[in-house]
Amino acid sequence: MSYLARVSYNFDSKYLVTANFRADGSSKLAPGHRWGYFPSFSAAWRVSEENFMKKQDVVSNLKLRAGWGVVGNDRITNYLSLELYSQGKYGYGNNVITVLSPKQLQNEDIKWEASQSTNVGIDLGLFRNRLNITADFFLKDTKDLLMAANRAYVSGFASQWKNVGKIRNKGIEIAINSTNIA
């Protein structure tokens, strides 16, 4: 189940702001950890729409952008928060005996994996948008990674799904497009 709220504001096609709030519920996660709350915010300034930019011919588009947000991941197998058993049947003399064997260990702490991203960018169009440059600088931190973590074999299981580890991705993306013949 999910709920989403969004507010957007656009003033004179120059100043753009958007805020989002998302609440996601997942039965795949442990009771007490089933709901995740994920906000985001973005803003942009179209500098090329300002009066001081109208008198020149070189820059046809200039937009500065920034954004921040959190997203969640619950892409795991169902019932990982529960202790599960498998049924087996064995013969004992003339009788059939049903036994239950542990199939999966319970994890009452399994919760949403969360990724927080920050992005700053610029869109630049030159010479009536015949040359376009887009540059983005980003930083993404993921915590509480959902992974099958190794366990001591004495437990009877080689691994168990848990929230473990962190990852940081950062970088720069640049795209340059040109229209050489109009």
Short mmCIF file of C-alpha atoms in Angstrom, two decimals:
data_model
loop_
_atom_site.label_atom_id
_atom_site.label_comp_id
_atom_site.label_asym_id
_atom_site.label_seq_id
_atom_site.Cartn_x
_atom_site.Cartn_y
_atom_site.Cartn_z
CA MET A 1 0.00 0.00 0.00
CA SER A 2 1.29 3.46 -0.82
CA TYR A 3 0.33 7.07 -0.27
CA LEU A 4 1.82 9.97 -2.22
CA ALA A 5 1.52 13.71 -1.66
CA ARG A 6 3.01 16.24 -4.07
CA VAL A 7 3.15 20.01 -4.11
CA SER A 8 4.49 21.91 -7.11
CA TYR A 9 5.01 25.63 -7.54
CA ASN A 10 5.87 27.45 -10.76
CA PHE A 11 6.36 31.21 -10.70
CA ASP A 12 6.52 32.89 -14.10
CA SER A 13 8.24 29.80 -15.64
CA LYS A 14 11.43 30.95 -13.90
CA TYR A 15 11.30 29.47 -10.42
CA LEU A 16 10.17 25.85 -10.03
CA VAL A 17 9.79 23.95 -6.76
CA THR A 18 8.42 20.46 -6.11
CA ALA A 19 8.09 18.58 -2.81
CA ASN A 20 6.95 14.96 -2.48
CA PHE A 21 6.20 12.71 0.44
CA ARG A 22 5.63 9.02 -0.04
CA ALA A 23 4.58 6.44 2.54
CA ASP A 24 4.93 2.81 1.46
CA GLY A 25 3.75 -0.27 3.33
CA SER A 26 5.06 -3.75 2.63
CA SER A 27 4.01 -7.06 4.14
CA LYS A 28 7.40 -8.50 3.12
CA LEU A 29 9.06 -6.74 6.03
CA ALA A 30 8.92 -7.44 9.76
CA PRO A 31 6.02 -6.14 11.85
CA GLY A 32 7.01 -2.75 13.23
CA HIS A 33 9.14 -2.07 10.14
CA ARG A 34 6.53 -2.43 7.40
CA TRP A 35 6.08 1.27 6.69
CA GLY A 36 8.75 3.41 5.07
CA TYR A 37 8.55 7.20 4.71
CA PHE A 38 10.33 8.80 1.77
CA PRO A 39 10.47 12.58 1.23
CA SER A 40 11.97 14.43 -1.74
CA PHE A 41 12.48 18.02 -2.82
CA SER A 42 13.64 19.71 -6.01
CA ALA A 43 14.09 23.27 -7.22
CA ALA A 44 15.10 24.89 -10.49
CA TRP A 45 15.84 28.40 -11.73
CA ARG A 46 15.48 29.19 -15.43
CA VAL A 47 18.08 31.92 -15.59
CA SER A 48 17.53 32.34 -19.33
CA GLU A 49 14.00 33.65 -18.64
CA GLU A 50 15.31 36.58 -16.58
CA ASN A 51 15.19 40.06 -18.14
CA PHE A 52 18.97 40.52 -17.96
CA MET A 53 19.40 37.44 -20.23
CA LYS A 54 16.99 38.58 -22.96
CA LYS A 55 19.41 41.06 -24.57
CA GLN A 56 22.08 38.56 -25.58
CA ASP A 57 22.13 35.98 -28.40
CA VAL A 58 24.63 33.37 -27.22
CA VAL A 59 22.78 31.66 -24.33
CA SER A 60 19.33 30.48 -25.39
CA ASN A 61 18.68 28.23 -22.38
CA LEU A 62 20.20 28.23 -18.90
CA LYS A 63 18.60 26.28 -16.09
CA LEU A 64 20.11 25.49 -12.67
CA ARG A 65 18.66 22.48 -10.85
CA ALA A 66 19.00 20.85 -7.42
CA GLY A 67 17.23 17.94 -5.80
CA TRP A 68 17.30 15.72 -2.76
CA GLY A 69 15.24 12.65 -1.94
CA VAL A 70 14.95 9.25 -0.34
CA VAL A 71 13.57 6.08 -1.95
CA GLY A 72 13.00 2.65 -0.46
CA ASN A 73 13.52 -0.92 -1.58
CA ASP A 74 11.59 -3.96 -0.34
CA ARG A 75 12.43 -6.31 -3.23
CA ILE A 76 12.95 -9.49 -1.26
CA THR A 77 11.19 -12.85 -1.06
CA ASN A 78 7.94 -12.98 0.88
CA TYR A 79 7.85 -14.09 4.52
CA LEU A 80 11.53 -13.48 5.34
CA SER A 81 10.53 -12.05 8.72
CA LEU A 82 8.91 -15.36 9.70
CA GLU A 83 10.32 -18.64 10.91
CA LEU A 84 9.24 -21.25 8.37
CA TYR A 85 9.21 -25.04 8.47
CA SER A 86 9.06 -27.68 5.79
CA GLN A 87 7.13 -30.88 6.19
CA GLY A 88 8.70 -34.27 5.65
CA LYS A 89 7.46 -37.84 5.94
CA TYR A 90 9.54 -40.78 7.09
CA GLY A 91 8.77 -44.44 7.44
CA TYR A 92 9.25 -46.02 10.83
CA GLY A 93 8.30 -49.65 10.76
CA ASN A 94 4.77 -49.82 9.36
CA ASN A 95 4.07 -46.19 10.29
CA VAL A 96 4.53 -42.93 8.43
CA ILE A 97 5.81 -40.16 10.66
CA THR A 98 5.41 -36.51 9.73
CA VAL A 99 8.21 -34.22 10.90
CA LEU A 100 8.77 -30.50 10.61
CA SER A 101 12.24 -29.23 9.80
CA PRO A 102 13.36 -25.60 10.02
CA LYS A 103 13.32 -24.07 6.54
CA GLN A 104 14.11 -20.45 7.39
CA LEU A 105 15.17 -18.51 10.47
CA GLN A 106 13.01 -15.66 11.68
CA ASN A 107 14.26 -12.08 11.27
CA GLU A 108 12.14 -9.66 13.29
CA ASP A 109 14.39 -6.74 12.34
CA ILE A 110 14.25 -6.84 8.53
CA LYS A 111 13.24 -3.38 7.26
CA TRP A 112 13.29 -1.07 4.24
CA GLU A 113 16.54 -0.49 2.39
CA ALA A 114 16.82 3.28 1.88
CA SER A 115 18.75 5.30 -0.71
CA GLN A 116 19.27 9.04 -0.24
CA SER A 117 20.23 11.00 -3.34
CA THR A 118 21.43 14.54 -3.86
CA ASN A 119 21.72 15.98 -7.35
CA VAL A 120 22.87 19.35 -8.67
CA GLY A 121 22.67 20.07 -12.39
CA ILE A 122 22.83 22.63 -15.14
CA ASP A 123 21.20 22.72 -18.57
CA LEU A 124 22.86 25.06 -21.06
CA GLY A 125 21.67 25.78 -24.59
CA LEU A 126 23.82 27.93 -26.86
CA PHE A 127 23.29 29.56 -30.25
CA ARG A 128 19.48 29.07 -30.39
CA ASN A 129 19.85 25.64 -28.79
CA ARG A 130 22.09 24.34 -31.58
CA LEU A 131 24.59 23.30 -28.89
CA ASN A 132 23.17 21.81 -25.67
CA ILE A 133 25.16 20.81 -22.61
CA THR A 134 23.73 19.06 -19.57
CA ALA A 135 25.86 18.37 -16.50
CA ASP A 136 24.76 16.55 -13.34
CA PHE A 137 26.70 16.05 -10.13
CA PHE A 138 25.22 13.35 -7.89
CA LEU A 139 25.75 11.62 -4.56
CA LYS A 140 23.75 8.54 -3.56
CA ASP A 141 24.03 6.83 -0.18
CA THR A 142 22.26 3.52 0.35
CA LYS A 143 21.99 2.10 3.86
CA ASP A 144 20.44 -1.01 5.40
CA LEU A 145 21.14 -3.03 2.24
CA LEU A 146 18.92 -6.10 1.94
CA MET A 147 21.35 -8.98 1.48
CA ALA A 148 21.76 -12.66 2.29
CA ALA A 149 24.40 -12.44 5.04
CA ASN A 150 26.58 -15.42 5.94
CA ARG A 151 25.75 -17.23 9.19
CA ALA A 152 27.66 -19.66 11.34
CA TYR A 153 26.88 -23.18 10.10
CA VAL A 154 26.11 -24.24 13.66
CA SER A 155 22.73 -22.51 13.18
CA GLY A 156 21.88 -25.01 10.45
CA PHE A 157 21.75 -22.28 7.79
CA ALA A 158 24.49 -20.89 5.55
CA SER A 159 22.87 -17.44 5.24
CA GLN A 160 19.96 -15.26 6.33
CA TRP A 161 18.48 -12.13 4.75
CA LYS A 162 19.36 -9.05 6.79
CA ASN A 163 19.85 -5.31 6.54
CA VAL A 164 23.62 -5.04 6.28
CA GLY A 165 26.10 -2.66 4.75
CA LYS A 166 26.18 0.68 2.99
CA ILE A 167 27.04 1.83 -0.52
CA ARG A 168 28.02 5.29 -1.74
CA ASN A 169 27.85 6.23 -5.41
CA LYS A 170 28.99 9.61 -6.63
CA GLY A 171 29.83 11.06 -9.94
CA ILE A 172 29.39 13.48 -12.76
CA GLU A 173 27.32 12.95 -15.89
CA ILE A 174 27.82 15.22 -18.90
CA ALA A 175 25.90 15.16 -22.17
CA ILE A 176 26.68 17.32 -25.18
CA ASN A 177 24.35 17.47 -28.19
CA SER A 178 24.67 19.61 -31.28
CA THR A 179 22.59 20.35 -34.33
CA ASN A 180 25.15 21.15 -37.01
CA ILE A 181 22.74 21.60 -39.93
CA ALA A 182 19.45 23.36 -39.37
#
